[in-house]
Amino acid sequence: MATRKLKEVDAVIIGLGWTGGILAKELSEAGMKVVALERGRMTTTEADFQVPFVRDELRYVQRQEMMQDAARDTLTMRNTQGQEALPVRRLGAFLPGEAVGGAGLHWSGGTWRWTDMEFKARSMYEGRYGKAYIPDDNFVRDWGISYAEMEPYYDKFERTAAVSGKAGNLRGNVQPGGNPFEAPRLHEYPNPPLNPILACQMFSEAATKAGYHPFPRPAANSSRPYTNPDGASFGGCQYCGFCQRFGCEANAKASPHMTVVPAALKSPNFEMRTNSWVTRILKDAQAKRVTGVLYTNLLTGEELEQPAQMVFLCSFTLNNTHLMLLSGISQPYDPETQKGVIGRNYCYETRTAANMFFEGKEFNPFMSAGGTNVVIDDFNANWSFDRGPLNVVGGYIMSAGHNTNLPIGNRPVPRGTPAWGSKWKEATAKWFGSSMSISSSGGTMPHRHNYLDLDPTYKNVFGQPLMRMNFDFKDNDHRINAHAAKMVNELAKSLNPTFMSAASGEKQSWSVIPYLSTHNGGGTSMGTSPADSAVNPWLQSWDAHNLFIMGASTFAHNGAYQPTGLVGALAYRTADMIKNRYVKNPGPLVSA
């Protein structure tokens, strides 16, 4: 029983990153009483991200100051069900944030528009290759949404986040310099692309010569001073080299803490409570609705109940799933029976890279932004790329550039260099500024044996079971990565480097230790049936009509693109539905 029960509000938001901030602003402006509960602290650019202390690799990268504290709450991990899952004591492969702004404080800014290649994946692959093409243990399915209905919400998020880029398809007309494989868009990006650097130019020339279609990565790093529709002011990117895992002192990198959250705070209908850890969502099972949340004030230790007419779960992908499992809402997924939905369709990402070293070239890697990359999409959104001979579902993008190549964590040396001593020191001094890489990023498909559940042994600081991750790369992932490695190496060799460490396409198990990306997806996935999805296409829980789940945990699979553009667009779409439809007639929006 909670120590104290508070006055009911219209909406309670759990987590105040991009999705929580968007909903806080949109719903409070519409006249609803909104409370946001964030387990971390408040951040401001003025207090937290000023020179010189913001440019501290030891503090923010090595000591992970902006990340979730694994000593208080973490997860356990195993590759197969036959292994013992052990706790992750230090964040490695992915880095969820813990403060107002969430991972939006320390992301790189990559902002993509996912298309019907993802939203209608099963239909498109079965239509082209036949129903027998997708194996039974591959759970890929249609999402229940389309690019056409998402387009205006993509545009809204891009203008909120000051995205810099070059359109490739304006109203059906392919544009030079952009991505020719993107879906049609009504408007150009709000800002022009970031300035290209030498690595981008070299990759672009090689890719063009090979017959591919390079374009600048769209990124929420504003290339010039900009004011968004809510009045948030952005500085132009300074190419300082401190982007991923850092806040931005110039307010050039879009973040919830300087865009949607301050806009929400202007409304008298909105209240933000930091240092507030939600431990359970409360449910009235008979009414098929939730009644509020239980949370603890981390500063006082007091436990409180916050009743609400609507609950919005807006925390990090893995934390969304964990809280659903702890709250006993919807049936947990069981890989043996293949029944249940919470924890199902968990997906991650594949990557490989070739590192090149060039005698006499200087890349100045310390002058970069999160979005100083050039990309090719020829093996992803290009439906002319025939997957049949490879027997894969999905694809990958390839890119080159520099993103936060810092001297403690980034010491590129040619293969065969001693790992320590004077020879290693000489090599790091020689090659730090004279190396570049070409990398691939590929999606993963949902698999019967990749899922999230509660650990039977280990508990968090509140005595609750940790979440257990059951994940490894499967055959489809290995085949995509092997093809990506082949194509990466071909392009890398065409640049005639002095030395080259080739990309690996060999099969290997996933490890939680080295950083890969924070692009986790699934666990509370969307769909058109409660039999295999946790939420409907409006991100409304099938089992509680006033519970809405936001973010990448609702993805039915993971694509090659970074997730934030779609995450933001889905949040705006759900907010519109709440304001214009749900509050007028609360109840299920889709028939089960």
mmCIF file with all atom_site columns, C-alpha atoms in Angstrom, residues 207-331:
data_model
loop_
_atom_site.group_PDB
_atom_site.id
_atom_site.type_symbol
_atom_site.label_atom_id
_atom_site.label_alt_id
_atom_site.label_comp_id
_atom_site.label_asym_id
_atom_site.label_entity_id
_atom_site.label_seq_id
_atom_site.pdbx_PDB_ins_code
_atom_site.Cartn_x
_atom_site.Cartn_y
_atom_site.Cartn_z
_atom_site.occupancy
_atom_site.B_iso_or_equiv
_atom_site.pdbx_formal_charge
_atom_site.auth_seq_id
_atom_site.auth_comp_id
_atom_site.auth_asym_id
_atom_site.auth_atom_id
_atom_site.pdbx_PDB_model_num
ATOM 1   C CA . ALA A 1 207 ? 30.620  4.986   -53.798 1.00 0.00 ? 207 ALA A CA 1
ATOM 2   C CA . THR A 1 208 ? 29.632  7.042   -56.837 1.00 0.00 ? 208 THR A CA 1
ATOM 3   C CA . LYS A 1 209 ? 32.337  5.387   -58.936 1.00 0.00 ? 209 LYS A CA 1
ATOM 4   C CA . ALA A 1 210 ? 30.995  1.980   -57.845 1.00 0.00 ? 210 ALA A CA 1
ATOM 5   C CA . GLY A 1 211 ? 27.496  2.927   -59.040 1.00 0.00 ? 211 GLY A CA 1
ATOM 6   C CA . TYR A 1 212 ? 25.948  3.669   -55.645 1.00 0.00 ? 212 TYR A CA 1
ATOM 7   C CA . HIS A 1 213 ? 24.045  6.752   -54.498 1.00 0.00 ? 213 HIS A CA 1
ATOM 8   C CA . PRO A 1 214 ? 25.758  8.571   -51.578 1.00 0.00 ? 214 PRO A CA 1
ATOM 9   C CA . PHE A 1 215 ? 24.024  11.336  -49.633 1.00 0.00 ? 215 PHE A CA 1
ATOM 10  C CA . PRO A 1 216 ? 24.579  13.196  -46.328 1.00 0.00 ? 216 PRO A CA 1
ATOM 11  C CA . ARG A 1 217 ? 23.160  11.486  -43.267 1.00 0.00 ? 217 ARG A CA 1
ATOM 12  C CA . PRO A 1 218 ? 20.071  13.367  -42.003 1.00 0.00 ? 218 PRO A CA 1
ATOM 13  C CA . ALA A 1 219 ? 20.834  14.466  -38.461 1.00 0.00 ? 219 ALA A CA 1
ATOM 14  C CA . ALA A 1 220 ? 19.407  16.578  -35.656 1.00 0.00 ? 220 ALA A CA 1
ATOM 15  C CA . ASN A 1 221 ? 22.639  18.576  -35.566 1.00 0.00 ? 221 ASN A CA 1
ATOM 16  C CA . SER A 1 222 ? 21.580  22.006  -36.767 1.00 0.00 ? 222 SER A CA 1
ATOM 17  C CA . SER A 1 223 ? 23.891  23.195  -39.531 1.00 0.00 ? 223 SER A CA 1
ATOM 18  C CA . ARG A 1 224 ? 22.972  26.837  -38.845 1.00 0.00 ? 224 ARG A CA 1
ATOM 19  C CA . PRO A 1 225 ? 21.181  28.947  -36.213 1.00 0.00 ? 225 PRO A CA 1
ATOM 20  C CA . TYR A 1 226 ? 17.530  27.931  -36.199 1.00 0.00 ? 226 TYR A CA 1
ATOM 21  C CA . THR A 1 227 ? 14.321  28.527  -34.271 1.00 0.00 ? 227 THR A CA 1
ATOM 22  C CA . ASN A 1 228 ? 11.843  25.665  -34.235 1.00 0.00 ? 228 ASN A CA 1
ATOM 23  C CA . PRO A 1 229 ? 8.028   26.028  -34.357 1.00 0.00 ? 229 PRO A CA 1
ATOM 24  C CA . ASP A 1 230 ? 7.835   25.946  -30.539 1.00 0.00 ? 230 ASP A CA 1
ATOM 25  C CA . GLY A 1 231 ? 10.303  28.824  -30.217 1.00 0.00 ? 231 GLY A CA 1
ATOM 26  C CA . ALA A 1 232 ? 13.361  26.784  -29.159 1.00 0.00 ? 232 ALA A CA 1
ATOM 27  C CA . SER A 1 233 ? 16.595  28.421  -30.337 1.00 0.00 ? 233 SER A CA 1
ATOM 28  C CA . PHE A 1 234 ? 19.416  26.347  -31.829 1.00 0.00 ? 234 PHE A CA 1
ATOM 29  C CA . GLY A 1 235 ? 22.989  27.427  -32.430 1.00 0.00 ? 235 GLY A CA 1
ATOM 30  C CA . GLY A 1 236 ? 24.839  26.236  -35.501 1.00 0.00 ? 236 GLY A CA 1
ATOM 31  C CA . CYS A 1 237 ? 26.964  23.113  -35.074 1.00 0.00 ? 237 CYS A CA 1
ATOM 32  C CA . GLN A 1 238 ? 30.559  23.895  -34.060 1.00 0.00 ? 238 GLN A CA 1
ATOM 33  C CA . TYR A 1 239 ? 31.964  20.502  -35.182 1.00 0.00 ? 239 TYR A CA 1
ATOM 34  C CA . CYS A 1 240 ? 33.597  20.218  -31.759 1.00 0.00 ? 240 CYS A CA 1
ATOM 35  C CA . GLY A 1 241 ? 34.035  16.428  -31.925 1.00 0.00 ? 241 GLY A CA 1
ATOM 36  C CA . PHE A 1 242 ? 32.157  15.848  -28.634 1.00 0.00 ? 242 PHE A CA 1
ATOM 37  C CA . CYS A 1 243 ? 28.713  14.614  -29.683 1.00 0.00 ? 243 CYS A CA 1
ATOM 38  C CA . GLN A 1 244 ? 27.821  11.005  -28.950 1.00 0.00 ? 244 GLN A CA 1
ATOM 39  C CA . ARG A 1 245 ? 27.618  10.496  -25.142 1.00 0.00 ? 245 ARG A CA 1
ATOM 40  C CA . PHE A 1 246 ? 27.844  14.268  -24.551 1.00 0.00 ? 246 PHE A CA 1
ATOM 41  C CA . GLY A 1 247 ? 25.458  17.165  -24.144 1.00 0.00 ? 247 GLY A CA 1
ATOM 42  C CA . CYS A 1 248 ? 25.813  20.089  -26.544 1.00 0.00 ? 248 CYS A CA 1
ATOM 43  C CA . GLU A 1 249 ? 27.013  23.458  -25.256 1.00 0.00 ? 249 GLU A CA 1
ATOM 44  C CA . ALA A 1 250 ? 25.763  25.264  -28.388 1.00 0.00 ? 250 ALA A CA 1
ATOM 45  C CA . ASN A 1 251 ? 22.227  23.807  -28.360 1.00 0.00 ? 251 ASN A CA 1
ATOM 46  C CA . ALA A 1 252 ? 23.004  22.675  -31.895 1.00 0.00 ? 252 ALA A CA 1
ATOM 47  C CA . LYS A 1 253 ? 22.120  19.032  -31.214 1.00 0.00 ? 253 LYS A CA 1
ATOM 48  C CA . ALA A 1 254 ? 18.393  18.650  -30.636 1.00 0.00 ? 254 ALA A CA 1
ATOM 49  C CA . SER A 1 255 ? 17.491  17.290  -27.233 1.00 0.00 ? 255 SER A CA 1
ATOM 50  C CA . PRO A 1 256 ? 14.225  17.091  -25.273 1.00 0.00 ? 256 PRO A CA 1
ATOM 51  C CA . HIS A 1 257 ? 15.738  19.138  -22.436 1.00 0.00 ? 257 HIS A CA 1
ATOM 52  C CA . MET A 1 258 ? 15.953  22.260  -24.662 1.00 0.00 ? 258 MET A CA 1
ATOM 53  C CA . THR A 1 259 ? 12.968  21.716  -26.999 1.00 0.00 ? 259 THR A CA 1
ATOM 54  C CA . VAL A 1 260 ? 9.775   19.947  -25.940 1.00 0.00 ? 260 VAL A CA 1
ATOM 55  C CA . VAL A 1 261 ? 10.347  19.875  -22.167 1.00 0.00 ? 261 VAL A CA 1
ATOM 56  C CA . PRO A 1 262 ? 10.745  23.671  -21.764 1.00 0.00 ? 262 PRO A CA 1
ATOM 57  C CA . ALA A 1 263 ? 7.741   24.103  -24.058 1.00 0.00 ? 263 ALA A CA 1
ATOM 58  C CA . ALA A 1 264 ? 5.695   21.824  -21.776 1.00 0.00 ? 264 ALA A CA 1
ATOM 59  C CA . LEU A 1 265 ? 6.874   23.679  -18.665 1.00 0.00 ? 265 LEU A CA 1
ATOM 60  C CA . LYS A 1 266 ? 5.313   26.877  -19.996 1.00 0.00 ? 266 LYS A CA 1
ATOM 61  C CA . SER A 1 267 ? 1.874   25.354  -19.439 1.00 0.00 ? 267 SER A CA 1
ATOM 62  C CA . PRO A 1 268 ? 0.278   25.642  -15.976 1.00 0.00 ? 268 PRO A CA 1
ATOM 63  C CA . ASN A 1 269 ? -1.272  22.226  -16.679 1.00 0.00 ? 269 ASN A CA 1
ATOM 64  C CA . PHE A 1 270 ? 2.091   20.435  -16.605 1.00 0.00 ? 270 PHE A CA 1
ATOM 65  C CA . GLU A 1 271 ? 4.113   19.306  -13.590 1.00 0.00 ? 271 GLU A CA 1
ATOM 66  C CA . MET A 1 272 ? 7.511   17.609  -13.770 1.00 0.00 ? 272 MET A CA 1
ATOM 67  C CA . ARG A 1 273 ? 8.741   15.460  -10.872 1.00 0.00 ? 273 ARG A CA 1
ATOM 68  C CA . THR A 1 274 ? 12.367  14.377  -11.104 1.00 0.00 ? 274 THR A CA 1
ATOM 69  C CA . ASN A 1 275 ? 14.078  11.717  -8.947  1.00 0.00 ? 275 ASN A CA 1
ATOM 70  C CA . SER A 1 276 ? 10.818  9.752   -9.159  1.00 0.00 ? 276 SER A CA 1
ATOM 71  C CA . TRP A 1 277 ? 11.185  6.026   -9.815  1.00 0.00 ? 277 TRP A CA 1
ATOM 72  C CA . VAL A 1 278 ? 8.028   4.262   -11.014 1.00 0.00 ? 278 VAL A CA 1
ATOM 73  C CA . THR A 1 279 ? 7.929   0.697   -9.698  1.00 0.00 ? 279 THR A CA 1
ATOM 74  C CA . ARG A 1 280 ? 4.512   -0.427  -10.907 1.00 0.00 ? 280 ARG A CA 1
ATOM 75  C CA . ILE A 1 281 ? 1.593   0.500   -13.134 1.00 0.00 ? 281 ILE A CA 1
ATOM 76  C CA . LEU A 1 282 ? -1.693  -0.098  -11.294 1.00 0.00 ? 282 LEU A CA 1
ATOM 77  C CA . LYS A 1 283 ? -4.469  -1.923  -13.129 1.00 0.00 ? 283 LYS A CA 1
ATOM 78  C CA . ASP A 1 284 ? -8.191  -2.530  -12.733 1.00 0.00 ? 284 ASP A CA 1
ATOM 79  C CA . ALA A 1 285 ? -8.362  -5.901  -14.457 1.00 0.00 ? 285 ALA A CA 1
ATOM 80  C CA . GLN A 1 286 ? -12.148 -6.051  -14.582 1.00 0.00 ? 286 GLN A CA 1
ATOM 81  C CA . ALA A 1 287 ? -12.464 -2.678  -16.286 1.00 0.00 ? 287 ALA A CA 1
ATOM 82  C CA . LYS A 1 288 ? -9.520  -3.412  -18.631 1.00 0.00 ? 288 LYS A CA 1
ATOM 83  C CA . ARG A 1 289 ? -7.919  -0.111  -17.733 1.00 0.00 ? 289 ARG A CA 1
ATOM 84  C CA . VAL A 1 290 ? -5.067  1.186   -15.597 1.00 0.00 ? 290 VAL A CA 1
ATOM 85  C CA . THR A 1 291 ? -5.681  3.489   -12.643 1.00 0.00 ? 291 THR A CA 1
ATOM 86  C CA . GLY A 1 292 ? -2.300  5.142   -12.167 1.00 0.00 ? 292 GLY A CA 1
ATOM 87  C CA . VAL A 1 293 ? 1.227   4.340   -11.009 1.00 0.00 ? 293 VAL A CA 1
ATOM 88  C CA . LEU A 1 294 ? 3.167   3.602   -7.862  1.00 0.00 ? 294 LEU A CA 1
ATOM 89  C CA . TYR A 1 295 ? 6.476   5.461   -7.505  1.00 0.00 ? 295 TYR A CA 1
ATOM 90  C CA . THR A 1 296 ? 9.171   6.319   -4.981  1.00 0.00 ? 296 THR A CA 1
ATOM 91  C CA . ASN A 1 297 ? 10.658  9.760   -4.397  1.00 0.00 ? 297 ASN A CA 1
ATOM 92  C CA . LEU A 1 298 ? 14.371  8.942   -4.483  1.00 0.00 ? 298 LEU A CA 1
ATOM 93  C CA . LEU A 1 299 ? 15.283  11.986  -2.385  1.00 0.00 ? 299 LEU A CA 1
ATOM 94  C CA . THR A 1 300 ? 12.959  11.212  0.543   1.00 0.00 ? 300 THR A CA 1
ATOM 95  C CA . GLY A 1 301 ? 12.278  7.476   0.132   1.00 0.00 ? 301 GLY A CA 1
ATOM 96  C CA . GLU A 1 302 ? 8.531   8.130   0.271   1.00 0.00 ? 302 GLU A CA 1
ATOM 97  C CA . GLU A 1 303 ? 6.281   5.834   -1.769  1.00 0.00 ? 303 GLU A CA 1
ATOM 98  C CA . LEU A 1 304 ? 3.368   7.513   -3.516  1.00 0.00 ? 304 LEU A CA 1
ATOM 99  C CA . GLU A 1 305 ? 0.421   6.555   -5.677  1.00 0.00 ? 305 GLU A CA 1
ATOM 100 C CA . GLN A 1 306 ? -0.385  8.860   -8.592  1.00 0.00 ? 306 GLN A CA 1
ATOM 101 C CA . PRO A 1 307 ? -3.891  8.128   -9.939  1.00 0.00 ? 307 PRO A CA 1
ATOM 102 C CA . ALA A 1 308 ? -4.508  9.109   -13.563 1.00 0.00 ? 308 ALA A CA 1
ATOM 103 C CA . GLN A 1 309 ? -7.121  8.794   -16.273 1.00 0.00 ? 309 GLN A CA 1
ATOM 104 C CA . MET A 1 310 ? -4.366  7.836   -18.751 1.00 0.00 ? 310 MET A CA 1
ATOM 105 C CA . VAL A 1 311 ? -0.879  6.384   -18.325 1.00 0.00 ? 311 VAL A CA 1
ATOM 106 C CA . PHE A 1 312 ? 1.891   6.865   -20.902 1.00 0.00 ? 312 PHE A CA 1
ATOM 107 C CA . LEU A 1 313 ? 4.904   4.567   -20.685 1.00 0.00 ? 313 LEU A CA 1
ATOM 108 C CA . CYS A 1 314 ? 7.734   6.631   -22.207 1.00 0.00 ? 314 CYS A CA 1
ATOM 109 C CA . SER A 1 315 ? 10.942  5.209   -20.733 1.00 0.00 ? 315 SER A CA 1
ATOM 110 C CA . PHE A 1 316 ? 13.798  3.498   -22.583 1.00 0.00 ? 316 PHE A CA 1
ATOM 111 C CA . THR A 1 317 ? 12.964  0.481   -24.758 1.00 0.00 ? 317 THR A CA 1
ATOM 112 C CA . LEU A 1 318 ? 14.123  -2.114  -22.241 1.00 0.00 ? 318 LEU A CA 1
ATOM 113 C CA . ASN A 1 319 ? 12.654  -0.271  -19.251 1.00 0.00 ? 319 ASN A CA 1
ATOM 114 C CA . ASN A 1 320 ? 9.241   -0.124  -20.939 1.00 0.00 ? 320 ASN A CA 1
ATOM 115 C CA . THR A 1 321 ? 9.183   -3.894  -21.244 1.00 0.00 ? 321 THR A CA 1
ATOM 116 C CA . HIS A 1 322 ? 10.556  -4.392  -17.747 1.00 0.00 ? 322 HIS A CA 1
ATOM 117 C CA . LEU A 1 323 ? 7.822   -2.254  -16.161 1.00 0.00 ? 323 LEU A CA 1
ATOM 118 C CA . MET A 1 324 ? 5.108   -4.077  -18.112 1.00 0.00 ? 324 MET A CA 1
ATOM 119 C CA . LEU A 1 325 ? 6.458   -7.407  -16.835 1.00 0.00 ? 325 LEU A CA 1
ATOM 120 C CA . LEU A 1 326 ? 6.689   -6.113  -13.248 1.00 0.00 ? 326 LEU A CA 1
ATOM 121 C CA . SER A 1 327 ? 3.137   -4.728  -13.442 1.00 0.00 ? 327 SER A CA 1
ATOM 122 C CA . GLY A 1 328 ? 1.634   -7.977  -14.723 1.00 0.00 ? 328 GLY A CA 1
ATOM 123 C CA . ILE A 1 329 ? -0.089  -6.272  -17.652 1.00 0.00 ? 329 ILE A CA 1
ATOM 124 C CA . SER A 1 330 ? -0.625  -8.561  -20.658 1.00 0.00 ? 330 SER A CA 1
ATOM 125 C CA . GLN A 1 331 ? 0.804   -12.066 -20.890 1.00 0.00 ? 331 GLN A CA 1
#
